[in-house]
Every structure is written in structure tokens, then in C-alpha cells.
Short mmCIF file of C-alpha atoms and ligand atoms in Angstrom, two decimals:
data_model
loop_
_atom_site.label_atom_id
_atom_site.label_comp_id
_atom_site.label_asym_id
_atom_site.label_seq_id
_atom_site.Cartn_x
_atom_site.Cartn_y
_atom_site.Cartn_z
CA MET A 1 94.33 95.39 125.88
CA ALA A 2 91.19 96.42 124.04
CA GLY A 3 91.73 100.01 124.42
CA ALA A 4 94.85 99.81 121.89
CA ILE A 5 92.55 98.16 119.27
CA ASP A 6 93.09 100.77 116.59
CA THR A 7 90.02 100.33 113.51
CA GLU A 8 91.04 103.15 112.01
CA ARG A 9 94.88 101.59 110.86
CA PHE A 10 93.42 99.66 107.80
CA ARG A 11 90.48 101.15 107.49
CA LEU A 12 89.60 101.55 103.21
CA ARG A 13 88.68 105.27 103.63
CA ARG A 14 92.08 106.27 104.83
CA PHE A 15 94.61 103.92 102.64
CA VAL A 16 92.22 106.28 99.39
CA GLU A 17 93.30 109.32 101.23
CA LYS A 18 96.65 108.19 101.32
CA LEU A 19 96.11 107.51 97.75
CA VAL A 20 94.94 110.95 97.24
CA ASP A 21 97.97 111.85 97.96
CA LEU A 22 100.04 109.92 96.34
CA GLY A 23 98.46 111.36 92.94
CA GLU A 24 96.80 107.51 92.62
CA CYS A 25 93.15 108.78 92.96
CA ASP A 26 90.99 111.33 91.13
CA VAL A 27 88.31 112.60 93.65
CA HIS A 28 85.01 113.08 91.52
CA ASP A 29 83.36 115.99 93.58
CA ALA A 30 80.27 116.24 91.44
CA PRO A 31 77.30 114.01 91.14
CA ILE A 32 77.96 110.85 89.16
CA ASP A 33 75.06 108.47 87.83
CA LEU A 34 75.74 104.96 88.82
CA LEU A 35 75.25 103.67 84.92
CA ASP A 36 78.15 105.95 84.49
CA VAL A 37 80.73 104.53 86.93
CA GLY A 38 82.28 101.96 85.01
CA GLY A 39 82.95 104.19 82.47
CA ALA A 40 84.99 106.17 84.81
CA LEU A 41 86.76 103.55 85.95
CA ASP A 42 87.51 101.44 82.34
CA GLY A 43 91.01 101.67 81.82
CA ASN A 44 91.58 104.31 83.95
CA PRO A 45 95.26 104.28 85.87
CA ARG A 46 94.15 105.85 88.81
CA ALA A 47 91.61 105.09 91.38
CA VAL A 48 88.58 106.90 91.83
CA HIS A 49 86.79 107.98 94.87
CA PHE A 50 83.36 109.19 93.83
CA LYS A 51 81.80 111.45 96.39
CA SER A 52 78.11 111.57 95.89
CA ALA A 53 77.36 108.29 93.01
CA GLY A 54 73.92 107.39 92.91
CA SER A 55 70.58 108.88 93.93
CA GLU A 56 71.33 108.35 97.71
CA LYS A 57 74.27 110.01 97.07
CA ALA A 58 77.02 107.95 98.43
CA GLU A 59 80.90 107.60 98.57
CA LEU A 60 82.40 104.86 96.38
CA VAL A 61 85.82 103.89 95.54
CA GLY A 62 86.77 102.18 92.58
CA ASN A 63 90.02 100.75 90.94
CA VAL A 64 91.91 101.22 94.25
CA MET A 65 93.97 98.07 93.42
CA GLY A 66 94.31 98.71 90.22
CA SER A 67 97.81 99.04 90.07
CA ARG A 68 100.85 97.00 91.18
CA ARG A 69 102.23 100.26 92.94
CA ARG A 70 99.01 100.76 94.86
CA LEU A 71 98.95 97.26 95.85
CA ALA A 72 102.86 97.75 97.08
CA GLN A 73 101.57 101.24 98.87
CA ALA A 74 99.66 98.68 100.98
CA LEU A 75 101.95 96.78 102.11
CA ASP A 76 104.95 99.89 102.68
CA THR A 77 106.76 98.61 100.13
CA ASP A 78 107.19 98.98 95.81
CA GLU A 79 106.35 97.19 93.02
CA ARG A 80 109.47 94.79 93.00
CA GLY A 81 109.03 94.20 96.77
CA LEU A 82 105.68 93.16 97.05
CA LEU A 83 106.04 89.63 96.43
CA ALA A 84 108.80 88.92 99.07
CA THR A 85 107.14 91.20 101.54
CA LEU A 86 104.06 89.53 101.36
CA ASN A 87 105.54 86.25 102.00
CA ALA A 88 107.98 87.30 104.85
CA ARG A 89 104.25 88.99 106.42
CA LEU A 90 102.94 85.71 105.72
CA LYS A 91 104.92 83.65 108.13
CA THR A 92 103.84 85.52 111.46
CA LEU A 93 100.17 84.72 111.29
CA HIS A 94 98.25 86.98 114.12
CA PRO A 95 95.15 85.80 115.78
CA PRO A 96 92.58 87.68 115.49
CA VAL A 97 91.27 90.11 118.60
CA LYS A 98 87.57 90.07 119.00
CA VAL A 99 86.47 93.65 119.80
CA SER A 100 82.28 94.16 121.11
CA SER A 101 79.66 95.65 118.71
CA GLN A 102 79.81 99.02 120.45
CA ARG A 103 83.53 99.39 119.92
CA ALA A 104 82.82 97.93 116.32
CA PRO A 105 82.76 100.88 113.83
CA VAL A 106 81.32 98.37 110.90
CA GLN A 107 78.06 98.29 113.60
CA GLN A 108 77.36 101.34 113.56
CA VAL A 109 74.50 101.19 111.82
CA VAL A 110 72.27 97.88 112.08
CA LEU A 111 69.81 97.54 109.68
CA LYS A 112 67.87 93.81 109.48
CA ASP A 113 65.10 92.00 107.92
CA ASP A 114 63.23 94.78 105.57
CA ASP A 115 65.78 97.20 106.15
CA ALA A 116 68.79 95.32 104.78
CA ASP A 117 68.00 96.24 101.62
CA LEU A 118 70.54 95.54 98.82
CA THR A 119 69.17 98.10 96.22
CA ALA A 120 69.21 101.23 98.69
CA LEU A 121 73.60 100.46 98.54
CA PRO A 122 75.56 102.20 95.56
CA VAL A 123 76.09 99.14 93.14
CA HIS A 124 76.13 99.57 89.55
CA LEU A 125 76.47 98.10 86.22
CA GLN A 126 79.43 97.58 85.72
CA HIS A 127 79.41 95.84 82.05
CA GLY A 128 77.41 96.47 79.50
CA ALA A 129 75.94 92.49 78.82
CA ASP A 130 76.46 92.32 82.82
CA GLY A 131 72.95 90.31 84.08
CA ALA A 132 72.53 92.91 86.78
CA PRO A 133 74.46 95.66 89.35
CA TYR A 134 76.84 93.21 90.98
CA ILE A 135 79.00 94.47 94.33
CA SER A 136 82.51 93.22 93.21
CA ALA A 137 84.51 94.34 96.14
CA GLY A 138 82.97 91.46 98.32
CA ILE A 139 85.30 89.21 100.74
CA ASP A 140 83.12 86.73 102.61
CA TYR A 141 83.74 85.20 105.84
CA ALA A 142 82.39 82.12 106.29
CA LEU A 143 83.42 79.06 108.81
CA PHE A 144 84.13 75.53 108.13
CA PRO A 145 82.05 72.64 109.36
CA GLY A 146 83.93 70.27 111.95
CA SER A 147 87.10 72.98 113.17
CA GLY A 148 85.31 76.40 113.54
CA PHE A 149 88.24 77.65 111.41
CA THR A 150 87.04 81.38 108.95
CA ASN A 151 87.44 81.06 105.63
CA VAL A 152 88.12 84.23 103.82
CA GLY A 153 87.70 84.65 100.03
CA CYS A 154 86.38 86.46 97.08
CA ARG A 155 83.45 86.62 95.63
CA ARG A 156 81.09 89.01 93.74
CA ILE A 157 77.46 89.24 94.53
CA MET A 158 74.60 89.92 91.45
CA LEU A 159 71.47 91.90 92.73
CA ARG A 160 68.44 89.84 92.05
CA GLY A 161 66.41 91.90 94.39
CA PRO A 162 66.51 93.81 97.29
CA ARG A 163 67.22 91.26 99.76
CA GLN A 164 68.17 88.10 97.40
CA ALA A 165 71.31 88.12 95.25
CA GLY A 166 73.30 85.50 92.72
CA ILE A 167 76.75 84.22 93.97
CA ASP A 168 79.36 82.57 91.95
CA LEU A 169 80.60 79.38 93.26
CA ILE A 170 81.58 77.06 90.26
CA ALA A 171 85.57 77.36 90.55
CA PRO A 172 87.29 75.14 92.76
CA SER A 173 87.33 76.60 95.86
CA ASP A 174 87.23 76.45 100.24
CA MET A 175 84.08 78.25 99.82
CA ARG A 176 82.35 75.87 97.34
CA ALA A 177 83.69 73.18 99.08
CA ILE A 178 82.06 74.23 102.53
CA TYR A 179 78.86 74.77 100.31
CA LEU A 180 78.22 71.91 98.60
CA GLU A 181 78.85 69.25 101.91
CA ALA A 182 76.34 71.55 103.29
CA ALA A 183 73.57 71.65 100.49
CA ALA A 184 74.45 68.07 100.16
CA ARG A 185 73.05 68.10 104.43
CA LYS A 186 70.33 70.36 102.75
CA GLU A 187 71.68 72.96 105.58
CA PRO A 188 72.13 77.10 104.70
CA VAL A 189 75.51 78.16 104.72
CA PRO A 190 75.93 80.97 106.46
CA VAL A 191 78.12 84.28 104.62
CA ALA A 192 79.25 87.54 106.16
CA TYR A 193 80.57 90.04 102.88
CA ALA A 194 82.54 92.48 104.01
CA VAL A 195 82.45 95.61 101.51
CA GLY A 196 84.99 98.04 101.80
CA SER A 197 88.17 97.14 102.78
CA HIS A 198 91.65 97.42 102.87
CA PRO A 199 93.77 95.98 100.05
CA ALA A 200 95.64 94.01 102.65
CA ASP A 201 92.53 91.73 103.04
CA PHE A 202 91.76 91.40 100.38
CA LEU A 203 95.43 89.84 99.28
CA ALA A 204 94.54 87.85 102.64
CA ALA A 205 91.41 86.38 100.86
CA MET A 206 93.76 85.27 97.74
CA VAL A 207 95.85 83.33 100.02
CA SER A 208 94.84 80.02 100.26
CA LEU A 209 96.97 78.10 103.72
CA PRO A 210 96.05 74.32 104.27
CA SER A 211 94.56 73.87 107.95
CA VAL A 212 94.77 77.92 109.51
CA ASP A 213 92.00 79.86 110.54
CA GLU A 214 92.14 82.62 107.64
CA LEU A 215 91.37 85.44 110.51
CA ASN A 216 95.05 84.79 110.99
CA ILE A 217 95.87 85.13 107.20
CA VAL A 218 94.45 88.53 107.08
CA GLY A 219 96.18 89.26 110.19
CA ALA A 220 99.66 88.07 108.91
CA VAL A 221 99.14 90.59 105.79
CA ARG A 222 98.08 93.25 107.83
CA GLY A 223 101.08 92.86 109.92
CA GLN A 224 98.61 92.92 113.18
CA PRO A 225 95.60 91.25 114.50
CA VAL A 226 92.68 92.02 112.84
CA PRO A 227 90.15 93.31 115.26
CA VAL A 228 86.98 91.39 114.94
CA VAL A 229 83.17 91.33 115.36
CA LYS A 230 80.74 88.65 115.72
CA CYS A 231 77.75 89.06 113.29
CA VAL A 232 74.51 90.56 114.25
CA THR A 233 72.90 87.29 112.77
CA SER A 234 75.06 84.63 112.58
CA ASP A 235 78.43 83.30 114.56
CA ILE A 236 80.50 84.39 111.75
CA TYR A 237 83.63 87.34 113.42
CA VAL A 238 84.25 89.44 110.46
CA PRO A 239 86.57 92.72 110.24
CA ALA A 240 85.30 95.62 112.98
CA ASP A 241 87.07 97.96 110.74
CA ALA A 242 85.37 97.34 107.29
CA GLU A 243 83.46 100.01 105.79
CA TYR A 244 80.18 97.61 104.73
CA VAL A 245 79.63 94.11 105.89
CA ILE A 246 76.68 92.38 104.33
CA GLU A 247 75.48 89.29 106.12
CA GLY A 248 72.98 86.25 104.90
CA PHE A 249 72.74 82.47 104.32
CA LEU A 250 73.23 80.33 100.91
CA ASP A 251 70.49 78.82 100.15
CA PRO A 252 70.82 74.98 100.49
CA ALA A 253 68.87 74.54 96.91
CA GLY A 254 72.12 73.89 94.96
CA HIS A 255 73.33 75.57 91.29
CA VAL A 256 69.75 76.43 90.43
CA GLU A 257 69.64 80.34 90.15
CA PRO A 258 70.77 81.40 86.92
CA GLU A 259 74.08 83.72 87.68
CA GLY A 260 75.50 86.14 84.78
CA PRO A 261 76.83 86.88 82.01
CA TYR A 262 79.64 88.92 83.94
CA GLY A 263 82.90 90.64 82.29
CA GLU A 264 85.31 87.96 83.91
CA TYR A 265 88.80 88.47 84.74
CA VAL A 266 89.95 86.67 81.42
CA GLY A 267 88.99 89.71 79.67
CA TYR A 268 85.81 88.46 77.79
CA TYR A 269 81.83 88.12 78.76
CA GLY A 270 81.36 84.59 80.95
CA VAL A 271 78.40 82.95 79.89
CA VAL A 272 75.00 82.90 82.35
CA LYS A 273 75.70 79.31 84.75
CA ARG A 274 73.34 78.14 87.86
CA ASN A 275 74.70 79.28 90.92
CA PRO A 276 73.25 79.24 94.67
CA LEU A 277 70.84 81.82 95.45
CA LEU A 278 72.24 84.51 98.79
CA HIS A 279 69.55 85.28 101.09
CA VAL A 280 70.79 88.60 103.45
CA THR A 281 69.50 88.86 107.13
CA ALA A 282 71.34 92.09 107.96
CA ILE A 283 73.22 94.97 106.47
CA THR A 284 75.58 97.10 108.91
CA HIS A 285 78.01 100.10 108.03
CA ARG A 286 80.30 102.24 109.40
CA GLU A 287 77.66 105.37 110.21
CA ASP A 288 80.15 107.13 106.97
CA ALA A 289 80.83 104.10 104.92
CA LEU A 290 82.49 104.69 101.98
CA PHE A 291 81.05 101.79 99.74
CA GLN A 292 83.48 100.05 97.24
CA THR A 293 83.98 98.31 93.86
CA VAL A 294 86.73 96.87 91.89
CA THR A 295 87.45 96.83 88.25
CA ILE A 296 86.89 93.25 86.78
CA GLY A 297 87.08 92.67 82.89
CA GLY A 298 87.39 95.35 79.69
CA LYS A 299 89.58 96.03 77.52
CA TYR A 300 92.38 97.32 80.09
CA LEU A 301 93.29 93.91 82.04
CA ALA A 302 96.57 95.21 83.52
CA ARG A 303 94.54 98.25 84.91
CA THR A 304 91.81 96.61 86.92
CA ASP A 305 92.02 94.93 90.60
CA THR A 306 90.94 91.75 90.32
CA ALA A 307 94.20 91.36 87.30
CA GLN A 308 96.52 93.18 89.70
CA LEU A 309 95.48 90.84 93.05
CA THR A 310 95.40 87.44 91.03
CA THR A 311 98.95 88.09 90.22
CA LEU A 312 100.05 87.96 93.18
CA LYS A 313 98.28 85.06 93.59
CA THR A 314 99.82 83.37 91.10
CA GLU A 315 103.16 84.38 91.72
CA SER A 316 103.18 83.13 95.53
CA ALA A 317 101.87 80.09 93.91
CA ALA A 318 104.84 80.00 91.18
CA TRP A 319 107.38 80.74 94.01
CA ALA A 320 106.18 78.40 96.30
CA ALA A 321 106.70 75.83 93.77
CA LEU A 322 110.11 77.09 92.06
CA LEU A 323 111.52 76.76 95.50
CA ALA A 324 110.76 73.55 95.86
CA ALA A 325 111.90 72.78 92.62
CA VAL A 326 115.36 74.81 91.74
CA ARG A 327 118.30 76.09 94.15
CA GLU A 328 118.27 79.48 92.63
CA PRO A 329 115.04 80.90 91.23
CA LEU A 330 115.46 84.77 91.74
CA ALA A 331 112.31 86.27 90.38
CA VAL A 332 109.20 85.55 89.02
CA TYR A 333 106.26 87.58 87.43
CA ALA A 334 102.38 87.41 86.41
CA THR A 335 101.46 89.94 83.46
CA PRO A 336 98.06 91.37 84.89
CA SER A 337 97.43 91.69 81.51
CA SER A 338 97.37 87.89 81.02
CA GLY A 339 94.23 88.48 83.75
CA GLY A 340 97.30 88.27 86.53
CA MET A 341 97.77 84.25 85.92
CA TYR A 342 98.33 82.40 82.24
CA ASN A 343 101.37 84.41 81.53
CA VAL A 344 104.11 84.22 84.32
CA ARG A 345 107.83 84.67 83.97
CA VAL A 346 110.55 83.57 86.03
CA SER A 347 113.88 84.19 86.26
CA LEU A 348 117.00 81.79 87.79
CA ARG A 349 120.56 81.20 87.94
CA GLN A 350 120.48 77.83 86.88
CA ARG A 351 123.65 75.61 88.77
CA VAL A 352 123.26 72.65 86.48
CA PRO A 353 121.85 72.16 83.13
CA GLY A 354 118.19 71.35 82.74
CA ASP A 355 117.64 73.89 86.23
CA ALA A 356 114.97 76.16 83.55
CA ARG A 357 113.43 73.10 82.58
CA ASN A 358 112.91 71.65 85.70
CA ALA A 359 111.55 75.40 86.55
CA ILE A 360 108.92 75.39 84.08
CA ALA A 361 107.48 72.27 84.65
CA ALA A 362 107.29 72.90 88.77
CA ILE A 363 105.56 76.12 87.70
CA PHE A 364 102.98 73.78 85.24
CA GLY A 365 102.14 71.62 87.79
CA SER A 366 101.20 74.48 90.91
CA HIS A 367 98.13 76.37 91.67
CA ALA A 368 100.28 79.21 89.85
CA GLU A 369 97.73 77.72 87.13
CA ALA A 370 100.18 79.18 84.79
CA LYS A 371 100.19 78.49 81.06
CA HIS A 372 102.61 79.97 79.14
CA VAL A 373 106.18 79.95 81.20
CA PHE A 374 108.80 81.66 80.29
CA ALA A 375 112.19 81.37 82.19
CA PHE A 376 115.05 83.63 82.12
CA ASP A 377 118.58 84.30 82.75
CA PRO A 378 120.02 86.40 86.11
CA ASP A 379 120.29 89.34 83.64
CA ILE A 380 116.53 89.90 82.39
CA ASP A 381 114.40 91.78 84.59
CA VAL A 382 110.82 90.09 84.33
CA PHE A 383 109.10 93.25 85.38
CA SER A 384 110.85 94.23 81.31
CA ASP A 385 108.30 93.64 78.59
CA GLU A 386 111.96 95.01 76.91
CA GLU A 387 113.71 92.34 78.31
CA THR A 388 111.56 89.70 78.36
CA ASP A 389 111.32 90.29 74.29
CA TRP A 390 114.59 90.65 73.66
CA ALA A 391 115.78 87.28 75.30
CA LEU A 392 112.95 85.61 74.00
CA ALA A 393 114.20 86.49 70.20
CA THR A 394 118.00 85.94 71.19
CA ARG A 395 118.34 83.49 73.24
CA PHE A 396 115.45 81.61 72.11
CA GLN A 397 115.56 78.27 69.53
CA ALA A 398 111.39 76.85 69.04
CA ASP A 399 112.83 73.56 67.86
CA ARG A 400 115.10 73.50 71.34
CA ASP A 401 113.26 75.48 73.89
CA LEU A 402 110.45 74.50 73.65
CA ILE A 403 107.72 72.55 75.90
CA VAL A 404 104.40 71.94 75.16
CA GLY A 405 102.26 69.50 76.76
CA SER A 406 98.73 68.69 76.86
CA GLY A 407 95.75 67.15 79.39
CA PHE A 408 96.51 69.97 82.42
CA ARG A 409 94.01 70.91 84.55
CA VAL A 410 92.48 74.13 84.11
CA VAL A 411 90.46 77.42 84.99
CA PRO A 412 87.84 76.75 82.74
CA LEU A 413 86.67 80.64 82.16
CA ASP A 414 89.77 80.26 79.21
CA PRO A 415 87.48 80.71 76.01
CA SER A 416 90.36 79.61 73.72
CA LEU A 417 89.55 75.79 75.36
CA GLN A 418 86.15 75.88 73.76
CA GLY A 419 84.40 73.74 76.45
CA ALA A 420 87.51 71.52 76.68
CA ARG A 421 87.86 70.09 80.86
CA THR A 422 91.42 70.11 80.53
CA GLY A 423 93.89 72.35 78.69
CA ALA A 424 97.57 72.83 77.01
CA LYS A 425 100.46 74.54 79.08
CA LEU A 426 103.79 76.05 76.99
CA GLY A 427 107.01 76.43 78.48
CA LEU A 428 110.00 78.46 76.62
CA ASP A 429 113.42 78.46 77.72
CA CYS A 430 114.61 82.14 76.89
CA THR A 431 117.87 81.21 78.78
CA ILE A 432 121.41 81.20 77.16
CA PRO A 433 122.70 77.91 76.29
CA PHE A 434 124.29 76.50 79.77
CA GLY A 435 127.96 77.27 80.19
CA LYS A 436 127.60 80.17 77.45
CA SER A 437 126.87 83.02 79.08
CA ASP A 438 130.49 85.01 79.30
CA ALA A 439 130.86 83.87 75.71
CA PHE A 440 131.52 86.63 73.15
CA GLU A 441 128.47 85.96 71.44
CA PHE A 442 126.25 86.70 74.30
CA SER A 443 127.98 89.45 75.20
CA ILE A 444 126.27 92.99 75.90
CA PRO A 445 127.34 95.73 74.03
CA ALA A 446 128.16 98.56 76.10
CA PRO A 447 129.57 102.37 75.58
CA PRO A 448 133.40 102.35 75.70
CA ALA A 449 134.21 102.70 79.35
CA VAL A 450 138.41 103.85 79.34
CA LYS A 451 140.45 102.04 81.54
CA LYS A 452 143.71 102.88 82.74
CA THR A 453 146.75 101.36 81.02
CA ALA A 454 150.12 102.28 80.99
CA PRO A 455 150.90 105.33 78.58
CA HIS A 456 152.59 104.52 75.14
CA LYS A 457 153.74 107.48 72.77
CA SER A 458 152.41 105.89 69.93
CA ALA A 459 150.08 102.73 68.29
CA ALA A 460 153.17 100.59 67.78
CA ASP A 461 154.67 101.04 70.35
CA ALA A 462 151.86 100.37 72.65
CA LEU A 463 151.18 97.40 70.46
CA ALA A 464 155.09 96.24 70.53
CA ALA A 465 154.28 96.12 74.61
CA SER A 466 150.92 93.85 73.83
CA PRO A 467 147.87 93.20 71.27
CA ALA A 468 145.22 95.70 71.63
CA SER A 469 141.91 96.64 71.40
CA PHE A 470 141.03 99.09 69.95
CA LEU A 471 139.93 100.97 73.14
CA GLU A 472 143.18 99.48 74.49
CA LEU A 473 144.87 102.03 72.20
CA MET A 474 142.86 104.74 72.48
CA ALA A 475 143.77 104.45 76.53
CA ALA A 476 147.07 103.88 75.85
CA LEU A 477 147.26 106.89 74.10
CA GLY A 478 144.96 108.91 76.46
CA SER A 479 143.03 109.58 72.45
CA LYS A 480 139.76 111.19 73.40
CA ASP A 481 138.81 111.01 69.57
CA GLY A 482 140.13 107.80 67.77
CA ARG A 483 140.10 108.85 64.05
CA GLU A 484 143.78 109.50 64.51
CA ILE A 485 144.53 105.85 65.88
CA VAL A 486 142.63 104.36 62.70
CA ARG A 487 145.50 106.86 60.63
CA GLU A 488 148.59 105.32 62.27
CA LEU A 489 146.66 101.48 61.97
CA ASP A 490 146.64 102.33 58.09
CA THR A 491 150.66 103.19 58.41
CA LEU A 492 151.77 100.04 59.93
CA TYR A 493 149.26 97.91 57.48
CA ALA A 494 150.67 99.62 54.67
CA ALA A 495 154.15 98.43 56.39
CA HIS A 496 152.66 94.78 56.35
CA ARG A 497 153.02 94.71 59.95
CA LEU A 498 149.65 94.77 61.82
CA GLY A 499 147.51 91.89 61.98
CA ARG A 500 144.85 91.11 63.49
CA LEU A 501 143.94 88.06 66.58
CA ASP A 502 140.98 86.47 66.39
CA ASP A 503 139.08 87.78 69.31
CA GLY A 504 139.96 91.15 67.54
CA ARG A 505 143.12 92.75 69.14
CA TYR A 506 145.45 94.44 66.80
CA VAL A 507 149.23 92.68 67.12
CA LEU A 508 152.18 93.76 65.17
CA LYS A 509 153.48 90.87 63.18
CA GLU A 510 156.37 91.04 64.38
CA THR A 511 155.81 90.23 68.11
CA LEU A 512 153.62 86.62 66.75
CA PRO A 513 155.91 83.28 67.24
CA PRO A 514 157.04 82.26 63.71
CA LYS A 515 154.88 80.75 61.36
CA GLY A 516 155.03 76.50 61.97
CA GLY A 517 156.29 76.64 65.18
CA GLY A 518 159.36 75.61 66.81
C1 FMN B 601 87.81 90.60 93.10
C2 FMN B 601 87.89 89.63 93.04
C3 FMN B 601 86.39 88.46 92.75
C4 FMN B 601 86.73 87.18 93.07
N1 FMN B 601 85.18 86.58 92.86
C5 FMN B 601 85.16 85.44 92.41
C6 FMN B 601 83.84 84.23 92.61
O1 FMN B 601 82.97 84.90 92.39
N2 FMN B 601 83.82 83.35 92.56
C7 FMN B 601 84.96 82.91 92.64
O2 FMN B 601 84.78 80.96 92.45
N3 FMN B 601 86.14 82.94 92.96
C8 FMN B 601 86.60 84.65 92.42
N4 FMN B 601 87.09 85.16 92.85
C9 FMN B 601 88.41 84.13 93.32
C10 FMN B 601 88.48 83.76 94.72
O3 FMN B 601 88.49 84.30 95.36
C11 FMN B 601 89.71 82.95 95.11
O4 FMN B 601 90.41 82.09 94.59
C12 FMN B 601 89.82 82.90 96.68
O5 FMN B 601 90.96 82.33 96.71
C13 FMN B 601 88.91 81.69 97.00
O6 FMN B 601 89.29 81.52 98.46
P1 FMN B 601 89.26 80.03 99.32
O7 FMN B 601 89.61 79.14 98.37
O8 FMN B 601 89.06 80.28 100.35
O9 FMN B 601 87.17 79.66 99.10
C14 FMN B 601 87.72 86.59 92.77
C15 FMN B 601 89.06 87.00 93.39
C16 FMN B 601 88.63 88.13 93.33
C17 FMN B 601 90.44 89.21 93.05
#
């Protein structure tokens, strides 16, 4: 029913308003030069809505997804519930609903040919050594040949001129495969980039499900069908509720155009690479469009949109592998400070010896692409640096619990590879040795909590009834202090009546069976 289609609910601007209400987004009313935008966002724990960016005084928002809390808000859950909520939503795919151009807010303004000018958009230089200003918040939509399914992914765009741009298509991806196939036939690849999208769409773009039209995944993550409109210069359908769409095609000449350097999501610069060229054919947008930028490289990786999004991609791949490998995986967390990918923590309940190692090995071989996997017992909160550090310190023996492997598939951006095409992985089994978790040496001290016991008049009376710990003696004597019991025990020691059992309980010697048995 066309009348029921809501093109506001998943509008980026609505989500930004929610963030402002939650105190998660600063509003920057004063005019700001595009040069200063990067500095205002770098390391900022909040999103920023710039009301007047660049010479056009455009509206621009950045860091929208730069914390797990904000990503969780986008799916109406909390930080710990995010992966489970995402996985649950992915179980119900929603096919998109087509709307006409007239009903598509993103086509309220249509600019074609020379009017489609990338340099009229508020695109800023993000890092000092970047090759040019980048459109960093692009979600690309392209068609698989044959099936006609839509592929969705996040891809950056480096400005090269008003109607030409560089894109990065080096890492293995569906979009790269689509491009290489077309380029081999010398055919251009039509593509459209939404800029200014709800975080649900970004999360969907990070998911790769085989043989599925990924517009259905966008619907799944949103929890309802995405309204889509046909591009004005191609057959691609894009979200009708986006803020901007840049339409164009990838040049079939191949990976020939210098692209970069760029501050990458691993926290370092990526060098200049040869990449395909994008030719822009149209730009469409809402009348009151809100441009978007995402944070990526830099010193504060954990506060970037890219690391936070990558975290979810890693966690969902790791979780899928864990489900296939062990019976009781409990939680998984990819640390955003490792780019959301390299360091992964998992907790599990081991049913049989070796489960933790199987969990580690499963993640090694998965699409999580993690380098370092830490396995923990159920009592360790994988989101807590303190708890995981303590478990590593006290449950792990390097010569027994370390797994090192080499020659694995890698993500080439990792500078520690020094150019190698395969790399090493490390597993750290930080679980308590199997069957030992109830042992006293692994019991966690906690403040005294008194349990009700039968009352006694003296320590000697209480111990005549049964051996007791110091706290049990306090409970039996109704003591709120304890030191008077120490004095009483001292008298019993002096009378040679008091002993200790191996577990530390006090015992009256006269209640012990005679030595030598019998
Ligand atoms: C903000 C952001 C920007 C990204 N930019 C690129 C990029 O420029 N090139 C690339 O290959 N992958 C990039 N990625 C990763 C891909 O979007 C991701 O691997 C995606 O799942 C690929 O989708 P596809 O296999 O359906 O094409 C980016 C991810 C994020 C979160």
C-alpha cells in the first residue's frame, strides 16, 4: 500500500535528532571551513552536526556511528545486545518496496550532466596526507550480472574533479568481482552511492550473505522493507529516503588510476594504489539534504565510525564460525581499538577439554579475518578490558595455552605484514584448565557475606559441633567484629586444643579421630 510508505523513519536526519536528544551529538551552529571539520571530529566521543559547513554553508554530520552505544541506538538495543539483535533481524529478510520518483525524497532535486558537480558537495580533507577530499560515507548499490540482484557495500570516493573520482576496489569483495567481470568484457559498471544514510543501512552494507539481493538485507536490518527508487541515469534501485545519491559508472579501463594516500581504518595511512575511475552522471538529493562524513583513520580508532562498523562485521562472522564449532559459545567482542577486526575476544562454556582451542581455530578460519583470538570462561565479560586482562594474567600459560599459526589469508592493509601475502595468527586460551574451575585456587575472593547458622555461646562450643571457618564462627557467635574471636582462639591454642584442617577451617583437636586410625 503506497500510502503507508514511510520515508522519514529511516532518514539520517531523524536519527541525528535522536542522538542530539540523547546527548550523543554536538550541534555546531557557527560556520566552519571544510579544512577544520577533520579536527572537530578526530577523537571526538560524540557525533557532530555542522549546521554551516564550507562556502555553501551546507549541513554536514560526522561520527554518527563512532560508538557502539550509538550503533546500538540505531537498532533500538544496547551495546551488549547489538550483535544478537542484528543476527535476529537478519533472520527475516524484507524485499524492498518500489516508489515513484515523485514519492522519493532523495529525488526532490535532480542534477544531471555538468550540474552534477562533486565539488559543490561539502567534501572535506580528512587527514593531512590524504590524496584529496574523500566522500567517506558512500554506500554503493550495483547490480550483479545475471541475477540482477543488488549488491550493497561501503566504499570511499576520492574527488578527482567535478565529475570524476577514484574509488578503492583492491580488497576482495562482491563489488570488486562485479567490476572485474565487466572490465574483462570492457564494459562499464553502473553504480550509485547513497551519502547520508541511517546506520542500519551501513550495518546491512557490511553483511555478506550469498545469493541474496542485498536490498532485502537492508530491509532485514531496518526491520521493515526499504523504500527504493530507480536511479535517474541507470536501472539501479537505491533507498528513496537517503539524503543524497551520486550516480555514475566505473570506467572499464581497470585498476589504472592513482588513488590515495588515505588514512585507513587500521590506524595508519594507506599508500597510493591503482584503482578504477568513477564517472558521475547525476547527483540527486533531498531539498533539505544532510551530507554525511565518517571517521576512519587516526589515533583514536575506537571512536571512529569505521572501526565500530567493522566490529559488527567481524563479530557476526566470528559468531557464525563459533556456532558451527562449539556447543556453548556465550559472547564475542571485536575490540574497536584494533580496527574492529584484529583482536577478537570470545567467551564460552567448555563441555569437553579442547573446546576453547576449537573455538579459536574456528575463528582463525572464518571470514572474521581476526589475527589474535582470546578465549575466556563464562565468568569473564569480554567487553571488559579489566576482566580480560586479569584472565590473561592468571589463567594463561604461554608454553601451554598459546596457539601460533602462519601462512593464513590476510587483510593486506596491515603494515606489520611488510608486504607478505599471508600472515600469522595467534590464539590465547585464557580459560581455567578443564575441570578446575571449582578448585579453591580459582575461587574469587569476595567480601564476607554471613550465612545463618545455629547460635553458640563460645568458639569452643561452636567448634565442638563442627569445624568452622572464621566467618562461620562469627556467624555462630553473632559477632559483628571478629577480634574477640581471635582472642578466644588464642586461648584455645594456648590450651593445645585448637587445630586447622587442610581447607583452613578451625577444629577442636579433641573432636578429631585418634591418629593412626582404628
Ligand atoms: C566506512 C567504510 C568504508 C569502506 N570503504 C571501503 C573501500 O573503499 N573499499 C573496500 O574495498 N572496502 C571498503 N569497506 C569495506 C566494505 O564495505 C565491506 O567489506 C563490504 O562488506 C563489502 O561489500 P561487498 O562484498 O558486498 O561488495 C568500507 C567499510 C566501511 C565501514
